[in-house]
Amino acid sequence: MLDDDVRQIIAATRRFVRERVVPAEADIEQSDAIPPDLRREAAEMGLFGFAIPETYGGLGLNMSAEVRLVFELGYTTPAFRSMFGTNNGIAGHVLLEGATEEQKKAYLPLVASGEWTASFALTEENAGSDPAGLATSARRDGDDWVINGAKRFITNAPVADVFMVFARTDPDAKGGRGITAFMVERGTPGLGVGPKDHKMGQAGAWTADVTLDDVRVPASTVIGGEDGVGRGYATAMRCLAHGRIHIAALCVGLTQRLLDESVAYAASRVQGGSVIGEHQLVQGLLADSATDLYAARALVTEVAAGFDDGSDTRIGPSCAKYFASEAVGRVADRAVQIHGGAGYMRGVPVERFYRDARLFRIYEGTSQIQQIVIARQLLRDAGVR
Ligand SMILES: Cc1cc2nc3c(=O)[nH]c(=O)nc-3n(C[C@H](O)[C@H](O)[C@H](O)COP(=O)(O)OP(=O)(O)OC[C@H]3O[C@@H](n4cnc5c(N)ncnc54)[C@H](O)[C@@H]3O)c2cc1C
């Protein structure tokens, strides 16, 4: 893809987000749903497949272009991005990273076009931060596999057409070894989706439990075919590294929006005869938030470049996700403070974003897990096993 094309995609996304999605935010919050016309237009713009190569029907953005696009998507309710986030990110990438060429050709175009919504089903009740401890099992039965288990907090599960399910295929293997990824289509007998969860924020983005009760699937659903057996965990970890940079970019976009809301309020709210922005203590809050924004944006941009050239696919993604998600939390907190009592009231954007932003420090690896990934890799590089 040429630079000019990328610039046009980013400019069109920026216009769409600011002119169409931002005005719909209150409605999305109230109805807990993305309006169908926004979904249709997002699909027409190629947003369900921006990270999927052009050969398979996507826009084929590399990580450096993707983060610039996601800075724009982050400027509005995270639910909008979540609608196609799993297709581009954790779920679509399971196919990209692990599937056979035949599987990629058959399924990625469905994901890239938005004809299919794909979900990534890894987390379980007793396997969150440590997904290697998952208990969902798959046992071979002739040419089929039979899957049993339960997943929870699965994004887009209520609307997903297909699930990337991680299950233990070798009960004797320890940790991540012996885990295999399967592609299970909605409607497969034994696959159940629970009611949507009641979340703190990000209304319009849905999660639910997924249950697998003697789900019988053919061997052709193993991601990567016969060679993919036992390789699911490694695939999941590669998808999460990409996903972490993506989430960090999303945090940058939301940080920009929170800063804009904060500056606009500080420049217009009058107390004691002057706008509150004239008070140096309020200026301090704005300056700290702007500094967080500049630092997070520069970090994410640099980490994306290192991911593209392959020089850093592990420490950088975790540093970016860790810093940017913590930063957007600080900035959201300051934005509420700058808005005073109004910042605590429903219907005011910064109150909604304060709740929305809280998730970023939790999913796709909590802040503590990012710290562990970063430190372990540093020590490994220093020869400590
Ligand atoms: C809205 C939402 C959407 C999600 N979407 C998906 C999805 O699409 N697919 C999917 O598979 N999962 C999804 N998840 C799950 C998410 O990835 C997990 O919730 C997350 O990884 C944390 O796991 P946990 O909730 O089990 O918390 P736990 O692992 O129980 O962690 C609880 C606390 O303990 C800390 N902790 C745990 N282990 C350690 C350790 N070794 N060292 C230090 N501290 C530790 C954690 O940092 C955290 O503070 C989603 C979650 C939410 C809330």
Tab-separated table of C-alpha atoms and ligand atoms in Angstrom:
chain	number	residue	atom	x	y	z
A	1	MET	CA	0.000	0.000	0.000
A	2	LEU	CA	1.367	3.409	-0.974
A	3	ASP	CA	1.880	6.132	1.602
A	4	ASP	CA	-0.720	8.275	-0.146
A	5	ASP	CA	-3.326	5.527	0.113
A	6	VAL	CA	-2.572	5.098	3.806
A	7	ARG	CA	-2.877	8.849	4.352
A	8	GLN	CA	-6.255	8.853	2.603
A	9	ILE	CA	-7.550	5.950	4.686
A	10	ILE	CA	-6.467	7.688	7.874
A	11	ALA	CA	-7.997	11.017	6.794
A	12	ALA	CA	-11.296	9.347	5.835
A	13	THR	CA	-11.376	7.499	9.172
A	14	ARG	CA	-10.676	10.739	11.047
A	15	ARG	CA	-13.596	12.455	9.282
A	16	PHE	CA	-15.915	9.494	9.838
A	17	VAL	CA	-15.068	9.239	13.542
A	18	ARG	CA	-15.462	12.960	14.217
A	19	GLU	CA	-18.490	13.645	11.997
A	20	ARG	CA	-20.474	10.411	12.401
A	21	VAL	CA	-19.383	8.480	15.489
A	22	VAL	CA	-18.696	11.263	18.017
A	23	PRO	CA	-22.251	12.703	17.578
A	24	ALA	CA	-23.664	9.173	18.108
A	25	GLU	CA	-21.760	8.529	21.365
A	26	ALA	CA	-24.623	9.384	23.738
A	27	ASP	CA	-26.992	7.178	21.733
A	28	ILE	CA	-24.491	4.286	21.779
A	29	GLU	CA	-24.138	4.665	25.553
A	30	GLN	CA	-27.919	4.720	26.066
A	31	SER	CA	-28.798	1.891	23.705
A	32	ASP	CA	-25.693	-0.229	24.427
A	33	ALA	CA	-25.406	-0.828	20.688
A	34	ILE	CA	-23.630	0.501	17.617
A	35	PRO	CA	-26.208	1.745	15.067
A	36	PRO	CA	-26.387	-0.624	12.059
A	37	ASP	CA	-25.612	2.192	9.575
A	38	LEU	CA	-22.300	2.905	11.356
A	39	ARG	CA	-21.466	-0.799	11.182
A	40	ARG	CA	-22.288	-0.971	7.492
A	41	GLU	CA	-20.241	2.130	6.651
A	42	ALA	CA	-17.288	0.904	8.736
A	43	ALA	CA	-17.349	-2.362	6.748
A	44	GLU	CA	-17.501	-0.431	3.452
A	45	MET	CA	-14.460	1.588	4.526
A	46	GLY	CA	-12.534	-1.637	5.085
A	47	LEU	CA	-12.255	-1.171	8.844
A	48	PHE	CA	-13.003	-4.839	9.572
A	49	GLY	CA	-9.781	-5.782	7.814
A	50	PHE	CA	-7.279	-2.937	8.046
A	51	ALA	CA	-4.635	-5.219	9.573
A	52	ILE	CA	-5.296	-8.117	7.177
A	53	PRO	CA	-3.116	-8.324	4.023
A	54	GLU	CA	-4.601	-7.165	0.722
A	55	THR	CA	-4.213	-10.695	-0.722
A	56	TYR	CA	-6.901	-11.819	1.695
A	57	GLY	CA	-9.220	-8.856	1.159
A	58	GLY	CA	-7.902	-6.478	3.840
A	59	LEU	CA	-6.274	-3.063	3.668
A	60	GLY	CA	-2.877	-4.534	4.566
A	61	LEU	CA	-1.668	-1.830	6.940
A	62	ASN	CA	1.622	-2.540	8.659
A	63	MET	CA	1.914	-1.766	12.371
A	64	SER	CA	3.233	1.778	11.829
A	65	ALA	CA	0.235	2.639	9.650
A	66	GLU	CA	-2.151	0.737	11.905
A	67	VAL	CA	-1.242	2.752	14.999
A	68	ARG	CA	-1.799	6.010	13.110
A	69	LEU	CA	-5.245	4.756	12.081
A	70	VAL	CA	-6.019	3.599	15.617
A	71	PHE	CA	-5.020	6.998	17.063
A	72	GLU	CA	-8.064	8.246	15.086
A	73	LEU	CA	-10.363	5.398	16.141
A	74	GLY	CA	-9.458	6.006	19.790
A	75	TYR	CA	-10.893	9.527	19.639
A	76	THR	CA	-14.427	8.231	20.225
A	77	THR	CA	-16.205	5.551	22.234
A	78	PRO	CA	-13.987	2.426	22.355
A	79	ALA	CA	-17.103	0.379	21.494
A	80	PHE	CA	-16.846	1.527	17.878
A	81	ARG	CA	-13.343	0.077	17.496
A	82	SER	CA	-14.302	-3.017	19.468
A	83	MET	CA	-16.903	-3.909	16.811
A	84	PHE	CA	-14.116	-4.727	14.332
A	85	GLY	CA	-11.194	-4.928	16.788
A	86	THR	CA	-11.308	-8.693	17.194
A	87	ASN	CA	-11.434	-9.243	13.406
A	88	ASN	CA	-8.244	-7.233	12.874
A	89	GLY	CA	-6.653	-8.093	16.165
A	90	ILE	CA	-6.633	-11.090	18.428
A	91	ALA	CA	-9.084	-13.274	16.454
A	92	GLY	CA	-8.151	-12.382	12.852
A	93	HIS	CA	-4.500	-12.668	13.780
A	94	VAL	CA	-4.936	-16.251	14.962
A	95	LEU	CA	-5.652	-17.088	11.317
A	96	LEU	CA	-2.883	-14.820	10.029
A	97	GLU	CA	-0.290	-16.174	12.430
A	98	GLY	CA	-1.298	-19.817	12.626
A	99	ALA	CA	-3.524	-20.927	9.744
A	100	THR	CA	-2.565	-22.919	6.655
A	101	GLU	CA	-2.587	-21.072	3.338
A	102	GLU	CA	-5.802	-22.886	2.416
A	103	GLN	CA	-7.499	-21.763	5.660
A	104	LYS	CA	-6.297	-18.178	5.195
A	105	LYS	CA	-7.686	-18.034	1.651
A	106	ALA	CA	-11.000	-19.513	2.744
A	107	TYR	CA	-11.653	-17.515	5.905
A	108	LEU	CA	-9.680	-14.271	6.047
A	109	PRO	CA	-11.755	-12.570	3.287
A	110	LEU	CA	-14.922	-13.249	5.347
A	111	VAL	CA	-13.266	-11.648	8.382
A	112	ALA	CA	-11.769	-8.695	6.455
A	113	SER	CA	-15.076	-7.785	4.820
A	114	GLY	CA	-17.037	-7.918	8.070
A	115	GLU	CA	-19.250	-10.683	6.699
A	116	TRP	CA	-18.017	-12.615	9.729
A	117	THR	CA	-17.391	-11.266	13.206
A	118	ALA	CA	-14.631	-13.293	14.839
A	119	SER	CA	-14.016	-13.797	18.565
A	120	PHE	CA	-10.897	-14.890	20.439
A	121	ALA	CA	-11.799	-17.378	23.174
A	122	LEU	CA	-8.828	-17.944	25.479
A	123	THR	CA	-9.782	-16.734	28.990
A	124	GLU	CA	-11.491	-19.073	31.449
A	125	GLU	CA	-12.750	-18.744	35.015
A	126	ASN	CA	-9.450	-20.067	36.385
A	127	ALA	CA	-7.156	-19.052	33.535
A	128	GLY	CA	-6.913	-15.286	32.954
A	129	SER	CA	-3.468	-13.799	33.525
A	130	ASP	CA	-2.105	-17.332	33.240
A	131	PRO	CA	-3.902	-18.692	30.174
A	132	ALA	CA	-1.464	-21.618	30.002
A	133	GLY	CA	-3.512	-23.033	32.875
A	134	LEU	CA	-6.633	-23.402	30.758
A	135	ALA	CA	-8.838	-26.427	31.356
A	136	THR	CA	-10.892	-26.596	28.142
A	137	SER	CA	-10.020	-29.914	26.526
A	138	ALA	CA	-10.189	-31.358	23.043
A	139	ARG	CA	-9.897	-35.084	22.489
A	140	ARG	CA	-9.424	-36.753	19.157
A	141	ASP	CA	-12.190	-39.100	18.029
A	142	GLY	CA	-11.505	-40.587	14.610
A	143	ASP	CA	-11.275	-37.705	12.124
A	144	ASP	CA	-12.929	-35.315	14.583
A	145	TRP	CA	-12.083	-33.483	17.781
A	146	VAL	CA	-14.508	-33.175	20.689
A	147	ILE	CA	-14.176	-29.983	22.732
A	148	ASN	CA	-15.406	-29.450	26.293
A	149	GLY	CA	-14.993	-26.423	28.534
A	150	ALA	CA	-16.069	-22.854	29.232
A	151	LYS	CA	-14.631	-19.452	28.299
A	152	ARG	CA	-15.471	-16.115	29.845
A	153	PHE	CA	-15.441	-12.376	29.077
A	154	ILE	CA	-15.242	-13.106	25.326
A	155	THR	CA	-15.484	-9.883	23.307
A	156	ASN	CA	-18.122	-9.904	20.553
A	157	ALA	CA	-19.306	-13.398	21.582
A	158	PRO	CA	-22.996	-12.391	21.425
A	159	VAL	CA	-22.637	-11.491	17.739
A	160	ALA	CA	-19.705	-13.667	16.655
A	161	ASP	CA	-20.004	-15.927	13.623
A	162	VAL	CA	-16.810	-17.767	14.464
A	163	PHE	CA	-14.712	-18.416	17.577
A	164	MET	CA	-10.988	-19.080	17.828
A	165	VAL	CA	-11.118	-21.556	20.711
A	166	PHE	CA	-8.003	-22.582	22.628
A	167	ALA	CA	-8.133	-26.066	24.127
A	168	ARG	CA	-5.718	-28.526	25.670
A	169	THR	CA	-5.141	-31.405	23.279
A	170	ASP	CA	-2.357	-33.059	25.264
A	171	PRO	CA	-3.458	-33.547	28.883
A	172	ASP	CA	0.061	-34.610	29.907
A	173	ALA	CA	1.862	-31.564	28.484
A	174	LYS	CA	2.724	-28.798	30.943
A	175	GLY	CA	1.947	-25.069	30.596
A	176	GLY	CA	1.521	-23.664	27.107
A	177	ARG	CA	2.600	-26.871	25.397
A	178	GLY	CA	-0.241	-29.122	24.328
A	179	ILE	CA	-2.685	-26.274	23.621
A	180	THR	CA	-4.301	-26.125	20.177
A	181	ALA	CA	-6.422	-23.425	18.480
A	182	PHE	CA	-9.671	-24.446	16.766
A	183	MET	CA	-11.989	-22.457	14.549
A	184	VAL	CA	-15.531	-23.159	15.723
A	185	GLU	CA	-18.446	-21.695	13.807
A	186	ARG	CA	-21.560	-20.396	15.545
A	187	GLY	CA	-24.364	-22.939	15.309
A	188	THR	CA	-22.056	-25.903	15.863
A	189	PRO	CA	-24.048	-28.241	18.173
A	190	GLY	CA	-22.901	-27.906	21.800
A	191	LEU	CA	-21.520	-24.368	21.431
A	192	GLY	CA	-23.394	-21.957	23.698
A	193	VAL	CA	-23.150	-18.202	24.249
A	194	GLY	CA	-24.375	-16.757	27.563
A	195	PRO	CA	-26.204	-13.477	28.081
A	196	LYS	CA	-24.104	-10.360	27.548
A	197	ASP	CA	-22.144	-9.226	30.597
A	198	HIS	CA	-23.044	-6.046	32.514
A	199	LYS	CA	-19.825	-4.075	32.313
A	200	MET	CA	-18.539	-0.917	34.047
A	201	GLY	CA	-18.030	0.917	30.760
A	202	GLN	CA	-17.595	0.606	27.011
A	203	ALA	CA	-21.350	0.318	26.444
A	204	GLY	CA	-22.010	-0.913	22.922
A	205	ALA	CA	-19.136	-3.404	23.146
A	206	TRP	CA	-20.346	-6.805	24.292
A	207	THR	CA	-18.752	-9.707	26.084
A	208	ALA	CA	-20.231	-13.047	27.176
A	209	ASP	CA	-19.381	-16.532	28.381
A	210	VAL	CA	-18.920	-19.239	25.761
A	211	THR	CA	-19.622	-22.857	26.681
A	212	LEU	CA	-18.470	-25.925	24.793
A	213	ASP	CA	-20.354	-29.067	25.581
A	214	ASP	CA	-19.165	-32.049	23.517
A	215	VAL	CA	-18.605	-29.790	20.523
A	216	ARG	CA	-17.595	-32.080	17.660
A	217	VAL	CA	-15.497	-30.438	14.942
A	218	PRO	CA	-13.584	-31.950	12.003
A	219	ALA	CA	-9.768	-31.991	12.016
A	220	SER	CA	-9.867	-29.300	9.301
A	221	THR	CA	-10.870	-26.760	11.987
A	222	VAL	CA	-7.486	-27.046	13.732
A	223	ILE	CA	-5.724	-23.750	13.015
A	224	GLY	CA	-2.608	-24.721	11.096
A	225	GLY	CA	-3.880	-28.202	10.223
A	226	GLU	CA	-2.064	-31.239	11.607
A	227	ASP	CA	1.066	-29.124	12.204
A	228	GLY	CA	-1.007	-26.729	14.318
A	229	VAL	CA	-1.724	-29.354	16.983
A	230	GLY	CA	0.042	-28.207	20.161
A	231	ARG	CA	1.000	-24.839	18.674
A	232	GLY	CA	-2.042	-22.807	19.761
A	233	TYR	CA	-0.453	-21.159	22.770
A	234	ALA	CA	2.521	-19.819	20.808
A	235	THR	CA	0.075	-18.457	18.206
A	236	ALA	CA	-1.988	-16.758	20.936
A	237	MET	CA	1.119	-15.084	22.389
A	238	ARG	CA	2.138	-13.692	18.960
A	239	CYS	CA	-1.408	-12.339	18.465
A	240	LEU	CA	-1.318	-10.693	21.877
A	241	ALA	CA	1.982	-8.888	21.094
A	242	HIS	CA	0.353	-7.307	18.042
A	243	GLY	CA	-2.808	-6.631	20.050
A	244	ARG	CA	-0.894	-4.853	22.785
A	245	ILE	CA	0.486	-2.238	20.408
A	246	HIS	CA	-3.003	-1.829	18.960
A	247	ILE	CA	-4.522	-1.238	22.425
A	248	ALA	CA	-1.713	1.196	23.269
A	249	ALA	CA	-2.562	3.204	20.124
A	250	LEU	CA	-6.218	3.181	21.097
A	251	CYS	CA	-5.250	4.632	24.498
A	252	VAL	CA	-3.328	7.412	22.728
A	253	GLY	CA	-6.430	8.333	20.705
A	254	LEU	CA	-8.568	8.468	23.833
A	255	THR	CA	-5.899	10.480	25.667
A	256	GLN	CA	-6.061	13.085	22.877
A	257	ARG	CA	-9.854	13.277	23.174
A	258	LEU	CA	-9.691	13.619	26.970
A	259	LEU	CA	-7.125	16.394	26.660
A	260	ASP	CA	-9.272	18.217	24.077
A	261	GLU	CA	-12.332	17.932	26.356
A	262	SER	CA	-10.243	19.175	29.302
A	263	VAL	CA	-8.812	22.175	27.445
A	264	ALA	CA	-12.247	23.158	26.063
A	265	TYR	CA	-13.764	23.042	29.549
A	266	ALA	CA	-10.857	24.879	31.185
A	267	ALA	CA	-11.128	27.575	28.526
A	268	SER	CA	-14.874	28.132	28.989
A	269	ARG	CA	-15.862	27.403	32.586
A	270	VAL	CA	-15.906	30.645	34.608
A	271	GLN	CA	-15.383	30.803	38.364
A	272	GLY	CA	-14.682	33.955	40.408
A	273	GLY	CA	-14.765	36.100	37.279
A	274	SER	CA	-12.183	34.227	35.193
A	275	VAL	CA	-12.020	30.976	33.240
A	276	ILE	CA	-10.659	28.136	35.358
A	277	GLY	CA	-7.838	27.615	32.838
A	278	GLU	CA	-6.264	30.815	34.142
A	279	HIS	CA	-5.544	29.113	37.457
A	280	GLN	CA	-2.043	27.703	37.490
A	281	LEU	CA	-3.130	24.588	39.391
A	282	VAL	CA	-5.550	23.757	36.557
A	283	GLN	CA	-2.782	24.528	34.056
A	284	GLY	CA	-0.628	21.985	35.881
A	285	LEU	CA	-3.269	19.298	35.308
A	286	LEU	CA	-3.443	20.175	31.599
A	287	ALA	CA	0.341	20.208	31.231
A	288	ASP	CA	0.703	16.800	32.896
A	289	SER	CA	-1.940	15.333	30.581
A	290	ALA	CA	-0.319	16.836	27.468
A	291	THR	CA	3.026	15.385	28.577
A	292	ASP	CA	1.461	11.945	29.021
A	293	LEU	CA	-0.037	12.247	25.535
A	294	TYR	CA	3.240	13.209	23.853
A	295	ALA	CA	5.138	10.472	25.676
A	296	ALA	CA	2.584	7.746	24.881
A	297	ARG	CA	2.277	8.738	21.220
A	298	ALA	CA	6.049	8.813	20.704
A	299	LEU	CA	6.472	5.481	22.483
A	300	VAL	CA	3.730	3.743	20.482
A	301	THR	CA	5.076	5.123	17.190
A	302	GLU	CA	8.596	3.902	17.952
A	303	VAL	CA	7.433	0.495	19.184
A	304	ALA	CA	5.335	0.021	16.013
A	305	ALA	CA	8.434	0.682	13.869
A	306	GLY	CA	10.425	-1.896	15.877
A	307	PHE	CA	7.587	-4.391	15.440
A	308	ASP	CA	7.529	-3.819	11.660
A	309	ASP	CA	11.257	-4.382	11.193
A	310	GLY	CA	11.217	-7.322	13.617
A	311	SER	CA	13.791	-5.784	15.955
A	312	ASP	CA	11.464	-5.788	18.982
A	313	THR	CA	8.346	-7.937	19.143
A	314	ARG	CA	8.203	-8.536	22.871
A	315	ILE	CA	9.495	-5.848	25.260
A	316	GLY	CA	8.298	-2.901	23.152
A	317	PRO	CA	4.660	-4.043	22.792
A	318	SER	CA	4.383	-4.616	26.539
A	319	CYS	CA	6.070	-1.274	27.399
A	320	ALA	CA	3.694	0.531	25.021
A	321	LYS	CA	0.576	-1.159	26.394
A	322	TYR	CA	1.700	-0.699	29.992
A	323	PHE	CA	2.578	2.976	29.676
A	324	ALA	CA	-0.246	4.110	27.372
A	325	SER	CA	-2.993	2.338	29.355
A	326	GLU	CA	-1.723	3.725	32.659
A	327	ALA	CA	-1.362	7.180	31.047
A	328	VAL	CA	-4.925	7.277	29.725
A	329	GLY	CA	-6.111	6.353	33.229
A	330	ARG	CA	-4.229	9.321	34.706
A	331	VAL	CA	-5.489	11.656	31.993
A	332	ALA	CA	-9.103	10.496	32.426
A	333	ASP	CA	-8.812	11.108	36.160
A	334	ARG	CA	-7.470	14.643	35.591
A	335	ALA	CA	-10.196	15.323	33.012
A	336	VAL	CA	-12.878	14.497	35.597
A	337	GLN	CA	-11.068	16.732	38.114
A	338	ILE	CA	-10.951	19.652	35.682
A	339	HIS	CA	-14.704	19.263	35.074
A	340	GLY	CA	-15.421	19.417	38.827
A	341	GLY	CA	-18.921	18.174	39.782
A	342	ALA	CA	-19.946	18.059	36.116
A	343	GLY	CA	-17.222	15.452	35.562
A	344	TYR	CA	-19.018	13.102	37.945
A	345	MET	CA	-22.334	13.326	36.109
A	346	ARG	CA	-23.727	10.882	33.594
A	347	GLY	CA	-24.065	12.401	30.139
A	348	VAL	CA	-20.751	14.266	30.347
A	349	PRO	CA	-18.218	12.629	27.972
A	350	VAL	CA	-15.286	12.571	30.410
A	351	GLU	CA	-17.356	10.677	33.001
A	352	ARG	CA	-18.079	8.007	30.369
A	353	PHE	CA	-14.474	7.881	29.153
A	354	TYR	CA	-13.235	7.564	32.757
A	355	ARG	CA	-15.175	4.275	33.018
A	356	ASP	CA	-14.304	3.202	29.473
A	357	ALA	CA	-10.564	3.722	30.012
A	358	ARG	CA	-10.417	1.495	33.090
A	359	LEU	CA	-10.528	-1.638	30.962
A	360	PHE	CA	-7.288	-0.891	29.143
A	361	ARG	CA	-5.194	-1.734	32.220
A	362	ILE	CA	-6.941	-5.101	32.525
A	363	TYR	CA	-7.481	-6.926	29.223
A	364	GLU	CA	-4.912	-8.262	26.777
A	365	GLY	CA	-2.626	-8.621	29.796
A	366	THR	CA	-2.971	-6.571	32.989
A	367	SER	CA	-0.364	-3.932	33.866
A	368	GLN	CA	1.240	-6.429	36.244
A	369	ILE	CA	1.526	-9.019	33.467
A	370	GLN	CA	3.156	-6.418	31.183
A	371	GLN	CA	5.688	-5.669	33.948
A	372	ILE	CA	6.455	-9.375	34.201
A	373	VAL	CA	6.833	-9.806	30.417
A	374	ILE	CA	9.182	-6.803	30.233
A	375	ALA	CA	11.353	-7.803	33.191
A	376	ARG	CA	11.556	-11.495	32.245
A	377	GLN	CA	12.706	-10.651	28.733
A	378	LEU	CA	15.322	-8.183	30.053
A	379	LEU	CA	16.685	-10.860	32.358
A	380	ARG	CA	16.552	-13.525	29.618
A	381	ASP	CA	18.567	-11.198	27.388
A	382	ALA	CA	21.052	-10.910	30.253
A	383	GLY	CA	21.422	-14.694	30.316
A	384	VAL	CA	19.153	-15.434	33.290
A	385	ARG	CA	16.937	-18.469	32.580
B	1	LIG	C1	-14.323	-6.338	28.832
B	1	LIG	C2	-13.383	-7.502	28.708
B	1	LIG	C3	-13.157	-8.063	27.461
B	1	LIG	C4	-12.333	-9.194	27.333
B	1	LIG	N1	-12.202	-9.793	26.108
B	1	LIG	C5	-11.560	-11.000	26.026
B	1	LIG	C6	-11.552	-11.745	24.795
B	1	LIG	O1	-12.087	-11.304	23.768
B	1	LIG	N2	-10.941	-12.954	24.782
B	1	LIG	C7	-10.317	-13.484	25.886
B	1	LIG	O2	-9.798	-14.591	25.797
B	1	LIG	N3	-10.297	-12.790	27.062
B	1	LIG	C8	-10.912	-11.577	27.160
B	1	LIG	N4	-10.923	-10.890	28.359
B	1	LIG	C9	-10.241	-11.443	29.515
B	1	LIG	C10	-9.040	-10.653	29.963
B	1	LIG	O3	-7.964	-10.826	29.071
B	1	LIG	C11	-8.707	-11.079	31.407
B	1	LIG	O4	-9.756	-10.575	32.225
B	1	LIG	C12	-7.371	-10.557	31.881
B	1	LIG	O5	-6.305	-11.186	31.194
B	1	LIG	C13	-7.159	-10.765	33.384
B	1	LIG	O6	-7.492	-12.062	33.767
B	1	LIG	P1	-8.484	-12.284	35.009
B	1	LIG	O7	-9.689	-11.438	34.789
B	1	LIG	O8	-8.705	-13.733	35.185
B	1	LIG	O9	-7.729	-11.689	36.246
B	1	LIG	P2	-6.644	-12.465	37.157
B	1	LIG	O10	-5.661	-13.155	36.291
B	1	LIG	O11	-7.340	-13.273	38.189
B	1	LIG	O12	-5.893	-11.243	37.852
B	1	LIG	C14	-6.390	-10.602	39.040
B	1	LIG	C15	-5.294	-9.677	39.551
B	1	LIG	O13	-4.133	-10.428	39.896
B	1	LIG	C16	-2.999	-9.935	39.200
B	1	LIG	N5	-2.131	-11.071	38.846
B	1	LIG	C17	-2.478	-12.250	38.275
B	1	LIG	N6	-1.391	-13.007	38.074
B	1	LIG	C18	-0.317	-12.291	38.514
B	1	LIG	C19	1.084	-12.523	38.558
B	1	LIG	N7	1.631	-13.648	38.078
B	1	LIG	N8	1.866	-11.558	39.089
B	1	LIG	C20	1.338	-10.393	39.542
B	1	LIG	N9	0.016	-10.102	39.509
B	1	LIG	C21	-0.795	-11.043	38.997
B	1	LIG	C22	-3.560	-9.264	37.965
B	1	LIG	O14	-2.677	-8.288	37.439
B	1	LIG	C23	-4.831	-8.643	38.516
B	1	LIG	O15	-4.522	-7.435	39.144
B	1	LIG	C24	-11.703	-9.726	28.485
B	1	LIG	C25	-11.897	-9.122	29.730
B	1	LIG	C26	-12.732	-8.048	29.861
B	1	LIG	C27	-12.958	-7.469	31.230
